[in-house]
Amino acid sequence: VIADFDGTLTRYRVNGVRGQSSHGILQQGNADYDAKREALYEHYHPLEFSPVIPLEEKTKLMEEWWSKTHDLLIEGGLTFDAIKDSVANSSIAFRDGVALLFEFLEEKEIPVLIFSAGLADVIEEVLRQKLHRTFKNVKIVSNRMVFDDDGRLVSFKGKLIHVLNKNEHALDMAAPLHDQLGVDNGGEGEENAYVKQRINVLLLGDHMGDLRMSDGLNYESRISIGFLNDNVEKSLESYRKAFDIVYLNDAPMWGALEIASQLFPSEES
């Protein structure tokens, strides 16, 4: 199973208003640096959706945005405690049924790759606090932080993942959950072999670009589920053509769970 995070596993609207993203909830405990990151968002976010900027140029702009943001997080002294506090104080919420879907997939030993251009450490904390448990079969493909002994952010490791390249090097970036979670998934080579053996893909996303998340895998069949959260009337036809199944707004995850269940019929049947 390959899933986008924000707006796919999480709710697009919470209590009637636009929900927070895993990147947007982060408060680093320094108002000046929070403001600087917000200013970067105001500048680059419109460029991300500009229809006139060529892809190559837009990719460079996204790399620029992410790099500057990561530098501000380091320079501003982000701590792991600040991440925990940010999640605790956030309104981010999962779609109904996500926990049951993950529990079913864990029971059946199906690997789940969560792709995000955000921050792996924040997503892991959201899983811990909002679902109140972790899953040994879930790997986060996202930007991962390195903290010093005092719990202060000192660097990022691995390839920079932004909104336009999160499908690249998926197998290499598919990292197990933090050691501190008590999860032992074996070595990285073992992980990649485990994923490469899988020839059938269930893909969950809320943007057309999410369909490319499976590009790095040599699969034989794929079922794609699209979650259309906004501009439904304008986008419904294109989503119907692109995805095998489309759910509107903050539909629960029951449909995906039903499909997964049908792929694993009970012994009695």
Short mmCIF file of N, CA and C in Angstrom, two decimals, residues 101-241:
data_model
loop_
_atom_site.label_atom_id
_atom_site.label_comp_id
_atom_site.label_asym_id
_atom_site.label_seq_id
_atom_site.Cartn_x
_atom_site.Cartn_y
_atom_site.Cartn_z
N LEU A 101 -7.76 0.29 9.03
CA LEU A 101 -7.08 -0.12 7.80
C LEU A 101 -5.64 -0.52 8.12
N PHE A 102 -4.94 0.31 8.89
CA PHE A 102 -3.56 0.02 9.25
C PHE A 102 -3.45 -1.26 10.08
N GLU A 103 -4.40 -1.48 10.99
CA GLU A 103 -4.37 -2.69 11.81
C GLU A 103 -4.56 -3.94 10.95
N PHE A 104 -5.47 -3.84 9.98
CA PHE A 104 -5.70 -4.97 9.08
C PHE A 104 -4.45 -5.27 8.25
N LEU A 105 -3.83 -4.22 7.71
CA LEU A 105 -2.64 -4.40 6.88
C LEU A 105 -1.46 -4.94 7.69
N GLU A 106 -1.36 -4.51 8.94
CA GLU A 106 -0.30 -5.02 9.81
C GLU A 106 -0.51 -6.51 10.08
N GLU A 107 -1.78 -6.87 10.35
CA GLU A 107 -2.11 -8.28 10.61
C GLU A 107 -1.76 -9.15 9.41
N LYS A 108 -1.97 -8.61 8.20
CA LYS A 108 -1.70 -9.38 6.98
C LYS A 108 -0.25 -9.20 6.49
N GLU A 109 0.55 -8.46 7.26
CA GLU A 109 1.96 -8.23 6.93
C GLU A 109 2.14 -7.57 5.57
N ILE A 110 1.29 -6.58 5.29
CA ILE A 110 1.38 -5.82 4.05
C ILE A 110 2.16 -4.53 4.32
N PRO A 111 3.28 -4.29 3.63
CA PRO A 111 4.03 -3.06 3.85
C PRO A 111 3.24 -1.84 3.40
N VAL A 112 3.31 -0.79 4.20
CA VAL A 112 2.66 0.49 3.89
C VAL A 112 3.74 1.56 3.78
N LEU A 113 3.82 2.20 2.61
CA LEU A 113 4.74 3.32 2.42
C LEU A 113 3.93 4.60 2.45
N ILE A 114 4.21 5.47 3.41
CA ILE A 114 3.57 6.78 3.47
C ILE A 114 4.51 7.79 2.84
N PHE A 115 4.09 8.40 1.74
CA PHE A 115 4.90 9.39 1.04
C PHE A 115 4.49 10.79 1.49
N SER A 116 5.47 11.62 1.79
CA SER A 116 5.16 12.99 2.16
C SER A 116 6.34 13.89 1.87
N ALA A 117 6.04 15.09 1.40
CA ALA A 117 7.08 16.09 1.21
C ALA A 117 7.34 16.86 2.50
N GLY A 118 6.69 16.43 3.59
CA GLY A 118 6.84 17.10 4.88
C GLY A 118 8.00 16.53 5.67
N LEU A 119 7.75 16.23 6.94
CA LEU A 119 8.80 15.83 7.86
C LEU A 119 8.43 14.49 8.51
N ALA A 120 9.28 13.49 8.32
CA ALA A 120 9.00 12.15 8.82
C ALA A 120 8.79 12.15 10.33
N ASP A 121 9.60 12.91 11.04
CA ASP A 121 9.54 12.92 12.50
C ASP A 121 8.21 13.48 13.00
N VAL A 122 7.68 14.47 12.28
CA VAL A 122 6.38 15.04 12.64
C VAL A 122 5.28 14.03 12.36
N ILE A 123 5.34 13.37 11.20
CA ILE A 123 4.32 12.38 10.83
C ILE A 123 4.31 11.23 11.84
N GLU A 124 5.47 10.78 12.26
CA GLU A 124 5.55 9.71 13.26
C GLU A 124 4.91 10.14 14.57
N GLU A 125 5.13 11.40 14.94
CA GLU A 125 4.55 11.91 16.18
C GLU A 125 3.03 12.03 16.06
N VAL A 126 2.54 12.39 14.87
CA VAL A 126 1.10 12.44 14.63
C VAL A 126 0.50 11.03 14.77
N LEU A 127 1.18 10.03 14.21
CA LEU A 127 0.71 8.65 14.35
C LEU A 127 0.65 8.24 15.82
N ARG A 128 1.69 8.59 16.58
CA ARG A 128 1.74 8.22 18.00
C ARG A 128 0.62 8.88 18.79
N GLN A 129 0.45 10.20 18.57
CA GLN A 129 -0.50 10.93 19.40
C GLN A 129 -1.95 10.79 18.97
N LYS A 130 -2.19 10.71 17.67
CA LYS A 130 -3.57 10.69 17.18
C LYS A 130 -4.15 9.29 17.02
N LEU A 131 -3.28 8.31 16.74
CA LEU A 131 -3.75 6.92 16.65
C LEU A 131 -3.36 6.12 17.89
N HIS A 132 -2.51 6.71 18.73
CA HIS A 132 -2.12 6.14 20.03
C HIS A 132 -1.42 4.79 19.90
N ARG A 133 -0.77 4.60 18.75
CA ARG A 133 0.02 3.38 18.60
C ARG A 133 0.87 3.51 17.34
N THR A 134 1.80 2.57 17.16
CA THR A 134 2.61 2.55 15.95
C THR A 134 2.37 1.22 15.24
N PHE A 135 2.85 1.13 14.00
CA PHE A 135 2.62 -0.05 13.20
C PHE A 135 3.95 -0.50 12.60
N LYS A 136 4.30 -1.76 12.81
CA LYS A 136 5.62 -2.24 12.41
C LYS A 136 5.78 -2.34 10.90
N ASN A 137 4.65 -2.32 10.16
CA ASN A 137 4.71 -2.45 8.70
C ASN A 137 4.70 -1.12 7.98
N VAL A 138 4.65 -0.01 8.73
CA VAL A 138 4.56 1.33 8.13
C VAL A 138 5.93 1.96 8.01
N LYS A 139 6.27 2.42 6.80
CA LYS A 139 7.52 3.12 6.57
C LYS A 139 7.22 4.52 6.05
N ILE A 140 7.97 5.49 6.51
CA ILE A 140 7.75 6.88 6.12
C ILE A 140 8.77 7.27 5.06
N VAL A 141 8.31 7.71 3.91
CA VAL A 141 9.18 8.22 2.85
C VAL A 141 9.04 9.74 2.88
N SER A 142 9.94 10.37 3.63
CA SER A 142 9.83 11.81 3.87
C SER A 142 11.16 12.34 4.36
N ASN A 143 11.21 13.63 4.65
CA ASN A 143 12.44 14.25 5.13
C ASN A 143 12.66 13.91 6.61
N ARG A 144 13.84 13.35 6.90
CA ARG A 144 14.11 12.87 8.25
C ARG A 144 15.17 13.72 8.94
N MET A 145 14.90 14.02 10.21
CA MET A 145 15.75 14.91 10.98
C MET A 145 16.80 14.14 11.77
N VAL A 146 17.88 14.84 12.11
CA VAL A 146 18.92 14.31 12.99
C VAL A 146 19.01 15.23 14.20
N PHE A 147 18.82 14.67 15.40
CA PHE A 147 18.87 15.44 16.63
C PHE A 147 20.13 15.11 17.43
N ASP A 148 20.62 16.10 18.18
CA ASP A 148 21.77 15.83 19.05
C ASP A 148 21.28 15.22 20.37
N ASP A 149 22.21 15.00 21.30
CA ASP A 149 21.86 14.35 22.56
C ASP A 149 20.90 15.17 23.39
N ASP A 150 20.83 16.47 23.13
CA ASP A 150 19.91 17.34 23.87
C ASP A 150 18.55 17.47 23.19
N GLY A 151 18.36 16.70 22.12
CA GLY A 151 17.08 16.74 21.43
C GLY A 151 16.91 17.94 20.54
N ARG A 152 18.03 18.52 20.08
CA ARG A 152 17.98 19.70 19.22
C ARG A 152 18.33 19.31 17.78
N LEU A 153 17.57 19.83 16.83
CA LEU A 153 17.79 19.51 15.42
C LEU A 153 19.15 20.06 14.95
N VAL A 154 19.96 19.18 14.34
CA VAL A 154 21.28 19.60 13.86
C VAL A 154 21.42 19.46 12.34
N SER A 155 20.63 18.55 11.73
CA SER A 155 20.74 18.36 10.28
C SER A 155 19.59 17.49 9.78
N PHE A 156 19.56 17.31 8.46
CA PHE A 156 18.64 16.38 7.83
C PHE A 156 19.47 15.31 7.14
N LYS A 157 18.92 14.09 7.04
CA LYS A 157 19.67 13.04 6.36
C LYS A 157 18.91 12.53 5.15
N GLY A 158 19.67 12.07 4.18
CA GLY A 158 19.05 11.54 2.98
C GLY A 158 18.73 12.63 1.97
N LYS A 159 18.10 12.21 0.91
CA LYS A 159 17.76 13.11 -0.20
C LYS A 159 16.63 14.06 0.21
N LEU A 160 16.75 15.31 -0.23
CA LEU A 160 15.69 16.29 0.02
C LEU A 160 14.43 15.88 -0.76
N ILE A 161 13.32 15.73 -0.06
CA ILE A 161 12.07 15.35 -0.70
C ILE A 161 11.12 16.54 -0.66
N HIS A 162 10.74 17.01 -1.85
CA HIS A 162 9.78 18.10 -1.93
C HIS A 162 8.56 17.63 -2.71
N VAL A 163 7.63 18.53 -2.92
CA VAL A 163 6.32 18.14 -3.46
C VAL A 163 6.40 17.60 -4.90
N LEU A 164 7.46 17.91 -5.62
CA LEU A 164 7.55 17.48 -7.02
C LEU A 164 8.46 16.28 -7.24
N ASN A 165 9.10 15.77 -6.18
CA ASN A 165 10.00 14.63 -6.40
C ASN A 165 9.79 13.50 -5.39
N LYS A 166 8.67 13.53 -4.66
CA LYS A 166 8.53 12.56 -3.57
C LYS A 166 8.41 11.12 -4.05
N ASN A 167 8.20 10.91 -5.36
CA ASN A 167 8.13 9.55 -5.87
C ASN A 167 9.51 8.99 -6.22
N GLU A 168 10.53 9.84 -6.25
CA GLU A 168 11.86 9.38 -6.66
C GLU A 168 12.56 8.62 -5.53
N HIS A 169 13.32 7.59 -5.91
CA HIS A 169 14.11 6.81 -4.95
C HIS A 169 13.27 6.31 -3.78
N ALA A 170 12.04 5.91 -4.07
CA ALA A 170 11.12 5.51 -3.02
C ALA A 170 11.69 4.35 -2.19
N LEU A 171 12.25 3.36 -2.85
CA LEU A 171 12.74 2.20 -2.12
C LEU A 171 13.91 2.57 -1.21
N ASP A 172 14.78 3.45 -1.68
CA ASP A 172 15.93 3.85 -0.87
C ASP A 172 15.50 4.66 0.35
N MET A 173 14.42 5.43 0.19
CA MET A 173 14.01 6.32 1.26
C MET A 173 12.99 5.68 2.20
N ALA A 174 12.54 4.47 1.90
CA ALA A 174 11.52 3.84 2.73
C ALA A 174 12.12 3.39 4.05
N ALA A 175 12.10 4.29 5.03
CA ALA A 175 12.78 4.05 6.31
C ALA A 175 11.82 3.46 7.34
N PRO A 176 12.33 2.59 8.20
CA PRO A 176 11.49 2.08 9.29
C PRO A 176 11.23 3.18 10.31
N LEU A 177 10.23 2.99 11.14
CA LEU A 177 9.96 3.96 12.19
C LEU A 177 11.15 4.06 13.12
N HIS A 178 11.23 5.15 13.84
CA HIS A 178 12.37 5.43 14.72
C HIS A 178 12.72 4.26 15.63
N ASP A 179 14.00 4.08 15.89
CA ASP A 179 14.44 3.04 16.81
C ASP A 179 13.77 3.21 18.17
N GLN A 180 13.51 4.47 18.53
CA GLN A 180 12.95 4.74 19.85
C GLN A 180 11.53 4.18 20.00
N LEU A 181 10.91 3.80 18.87
CA LEU A 181 9.57 3.24 18.95
C LEU A 181 9.61 1.75 19.30
N GLY A 182 10.82 1.20 19.35
CA GLY A 182 10.94 -0.20 19.67
C GLY A 182 10.54 -1.11 18.53
N VAL A 183 10.69 -0.62 17.31
CA VAL A 183 10.31 -1.40 16.14
C VAL A 183 11.57 -1.90 15.45
N ASP A 184 11.65 -3.21 15.24
CA ASP A 184 12.81 -3.80 14.58
C ASP A 184 12.38 -4.35 13.24
N ASN A 185 12.81 -3.68 12.17
CA ASN A 185 12.41 -4.12 10.83
C ASN A 185 13.56 -4.68 10.02
N GLY A 186 14.70 -4.95 10.68
CA GLY A 186 15.83 -5.47 9.95
C GLY A 186 16.60 -4.38 9.24
N GLY A 187 17.60 -4.77 8.45
CA GLY A 187 18.44 -3.80 7.77
C GLY A 187 17.76 -3.18 6.58
N GLU A 188 18.37 -2.13 6.05
CA GLU A 188 17.75 -1.40 4.94
C GLU A 188 17.64 -2.28 3.70
N GLY A 189 18.68 -3.08 3.43
CA GLY A 189 18.64 -3.96 2.27
C GLY A 189 17.50 -4.96 2.37
N GLU A 190 17.29 -5.45 3.59
CA GLU A 190 16.20 -6.38 3.86
C GLU A 190 14.85 -5.72 3.57
N GLU A 191 14.74 -4.47 4.01
CA GLU A 191 13.51 -3.70 3.79
C GLU A 191 13.19 -3.59 2.31
N ASN A 192 14.20 -3.19 1.54
CA ASN A 192 13.97 -2.97 0.11
C ASN A 192 13.60 -4.26 -0.60
N ALA A 193 14.23 -5.36 -0.21
CA ALA A 193 13.90 -6.65 -0.81
C ALA A 193 12.46 -7.01 -0.47
N TYR A 194 12.05 -6.70 0.75
CA TYR A 194 10.69 -6.98 1.22
C TYR A 194 9.67 -6.24 0.36
N VAL A 195 9.96 -4.99 0.04
CA VAL A 195 9.04 -4.19 -0.76
C VAL A 195 9.09 -4.61 -2.23
N LYS A 196 10.27 -4.92 -2.72
CA LYS A 196 10.42 -5.28 -4.14
C LYS A 196 9.68 -6.57 -4.49
N GLN A 197 9.45 -7.44 -3.51
CA GLN A 197 8.75 -8.68 -3.77
C GLN A 197 7.27 -8.45 -4.05
N ARG A 198 6.78 -7.28 -3.72
CA ARG A 198 5.35 -7.00 -3.84
C ARG A 198 5.02 -6.54 -5.26
N ILE A 199 4.12 -7.27 -5.92
CA ILE A 199 3.83 -6.96 -7.32
C ILE A 199 2.45 -6.33 -7.51
N ASN A 200 1.69 -6.20 -6.40
CA ASN A 200 0.37 -5.58 -6.47
C ASN A 200 0.33 -4.37 -5.56
N VAL A 201 -0.21 -3.28 -6.06
CA VAL A 201 -0.17 -2.00 -5.34
C VAL A 201 -1.59 -1.46 -5.15
N LEU A 202 -1.87 -1.04 -3.92
CA LEU A 202 -3.07 -0.25 -3.62
C LEU A 202 -2.57 1.16 -3.31
N LEU A 203 -2.94 2.12 -4.16
CA LEU A 203 -2.42 3.48 -4.05
C LEU A 203 -3.51 4.44 -3.58
N LEU A 204 -3.20 5.26 -2.59
CA LEU A 204 -4.14 6.24 -2.03
C LEU A 204 -3.55 7.64 -2.16
N GLY A 205 -4.30 8.55 -2.80
CA GLY A 205 -3.78 9.91 -2.96
C GLY A 205 -4.90 10.91 -3.14
N ASP A 206 -4.57 12.20 -3.00
CA ASP A 206 -5.59 13.24 -3.18
C ASP A 206 -5.23 14.22 -4.29
N HIS A 207 -4.10 13.99 -4.98
CA HIS A 207 -3.71 14.83 -6.11
C HIS A 207 -3.34 13.94 -7.29
N MET A 208 -3.47 14.48 -8.49
CA MET A 208 -3.10 13.73 -9.69
C MET A 208 -1.63 13.27 -9.62
N GLY A 209 -0.79 14.13 -9.09
CA GLY A 209 0.64 13.81 -9.00
C GLY A 209 0.91 12.61 -8.11
N ASP A 210 -0.02 12.29 -7.21
CA ASP A 210 0.18 11.14 -6.32
C ASP A 210 0.17 9.82 -7.09
N LEU A 211 -0.41 9.82 -8.28
CA LEU A 211 -0.42 8.60 -9.08
C LEU A 211 1.00 8.17 -9.46
N ARG A 212 1.94 9.09 -9.39
CA ARG A 212 3.34 8.77 -9.74
C ARG A 212 4.10 8.16 -8.56
N MET A 213 3.45 8.08 -7.39
CA MET A 213 4.15 7.54 -6.22
C MET A 213 4.60 6.10 -6.42
N SER A 214 3.93 5.38 -7.31
CA SER A 214 4.28 3.97 -7.54
C SER A 214 5.28 3.80 -8.67
N ASP A 215 5.78 4.91 -9.24
CA ASP A 215 6.69 4.82 -10.39
C ASP A 215 7.94 4.00 -10.09
N GLY A 216 8.41 4.04 -8.85
CA GLY A 216 9.66 3.35 -8.52
C GLY A 216 9.50 1.86 -8.29
N LEU A 217 8.28 1.36 -8.35
CA LEU A 217 8.04 -0.05 -8.07
C LEU A 217 7.69 -0.82 -9.35
N ASN A 218 8.20 -2.03 -9.44
CA ASN A 218 7.94 -2.87 -10.62
C ASN A 218 6.72 -3.73 -10.33
N TYR A 219 5.53 -3.09 -10.37
CA TYR A 219 4.31 -3.81 -10.02
C TYR A 219 3.63 -4.37 -11.27
N GLU A 220 2.76 -5.37 -11.06
CA GLU A 220 2.00 -5.97 -12.15
C GLU A 220 0.59 -5.41 -12.22
N SER A 221 0.01 -5.09 -11.06
CA SER A 221 -1.34 -4.52 -11.04
C SER A 221 -1.43 -3.45 -9.96
N ARG A 222 -2.29 -2.47 -10.21
CA ARG A 222 -2.44 -1.37 -9.26
C ARG A 222 -3.90 -0.93 -9.22
N ILE A 223 -4.42 -0.76 -8.02
CA ILE A 223 -5.73 -0.14 -7.82
C ILE A 223 -5.48 1.22 -7.18
N SER A 224 -5.97 2.27 -7.83
CA SER A 224 -5.74 3.63 -7.31
C SER A 224 -7.03 4.22 -6.77
N ILE A 225 -6.94 4.79 -5.57
CA ILE A 225 -8.09 5.44 -4.94
C ILE A 225 -7.76 6.92 -4.78
N GLY A 226 -8.61 7.76 -5.34
CA GLY A 226 -8.41 9.21 -5.26
C GLY A 226 -9.39 9.84 -4.30
N PHE A 227 -8.89 10.72 -3.44
CA PHE A 227 -9.74 11.46 -2.50
C PHE A 227 -9.82 12.91 -3.01
N LEU A 228 -10.97 13.29 -3.51
CA LEU A 228 -11.17 14.63 -4.05
C LEU A 228 -11.75 15.51 -2.95
N ASN A 229 -10.95 16.45 -2.47
CA ASN A 229 -11.30 17.23 -1.30
C ASN A 229 -11.85 18.62 -1.61
N ASP A 230 -11.50 19.17 -2.76
CA ASP A 230 -11.83 20.56 -3.03
C ASP A 230 -12.15 20.73 -4.52
N ASN A 231 -12.88 21.81 -4.86
CA ASN A 231 -13.25 22.06 -6.26
C ASN A 231 -13.84 20.81 -6.91
N VAL A 232 -14.78 20.19 -6.21
CA VAL A 232 -15.32 18.90 -6.64
C VAL A 232 -15.93 18.97 -8.04
N GLU A 233 -16.77 19.96 -8.28
CA GLU A 233 -17.46 20.04 -9.57
C GLU A 233 -16.48 20.18 -10.73
N LYS A 234 -15.43 21.00 -10.53
CA LYS A 234 -14.46 21.24 -11.59
C LYS A 234 -13.55 20.05 -11.83
N SER A 235 -13.25 19.31 -10.78
CA SER A 235 -12.21 18.28 -10.88
C SER A 235 -12.73 16.85 -10.96
N LEU A 236 -14.02 16.65 -10.72
CA LEU A 236 -14.53 15.29 -10.60
C LEU A 236 -14.29 14.46 -11.86
N GLU A 237 -14.54 15.02 -13.02
CA GLU A 237 -14.39 14.26 -14.26
C GLU A 237 -12.94 13.82 -14.48
N SER A 238 -11.99 14.74 -14.23
CA SER A 238 -10.58 14.39 -14.44
C SER A 238 -10.12 13.37 -13.41
N TYR A 239 -10.64 13.43 -12.18
CA TYR A 239 -10.29 12.45 -11.15
C TYR A 239 -10.85 11.08 -11.52
N ARG A 240 -12.07 11.07 -12.06
CA ARG A 240 -12.68 9.81 -12.46
C ARG A 240 -11.88 9.11 -13.55
N LYS A 241 -11.31 9.91 -14.45
CA LYS A 241 -10.50 9.34 -15.54
C LYS A 241 -9.15 8.85 -15.04
#
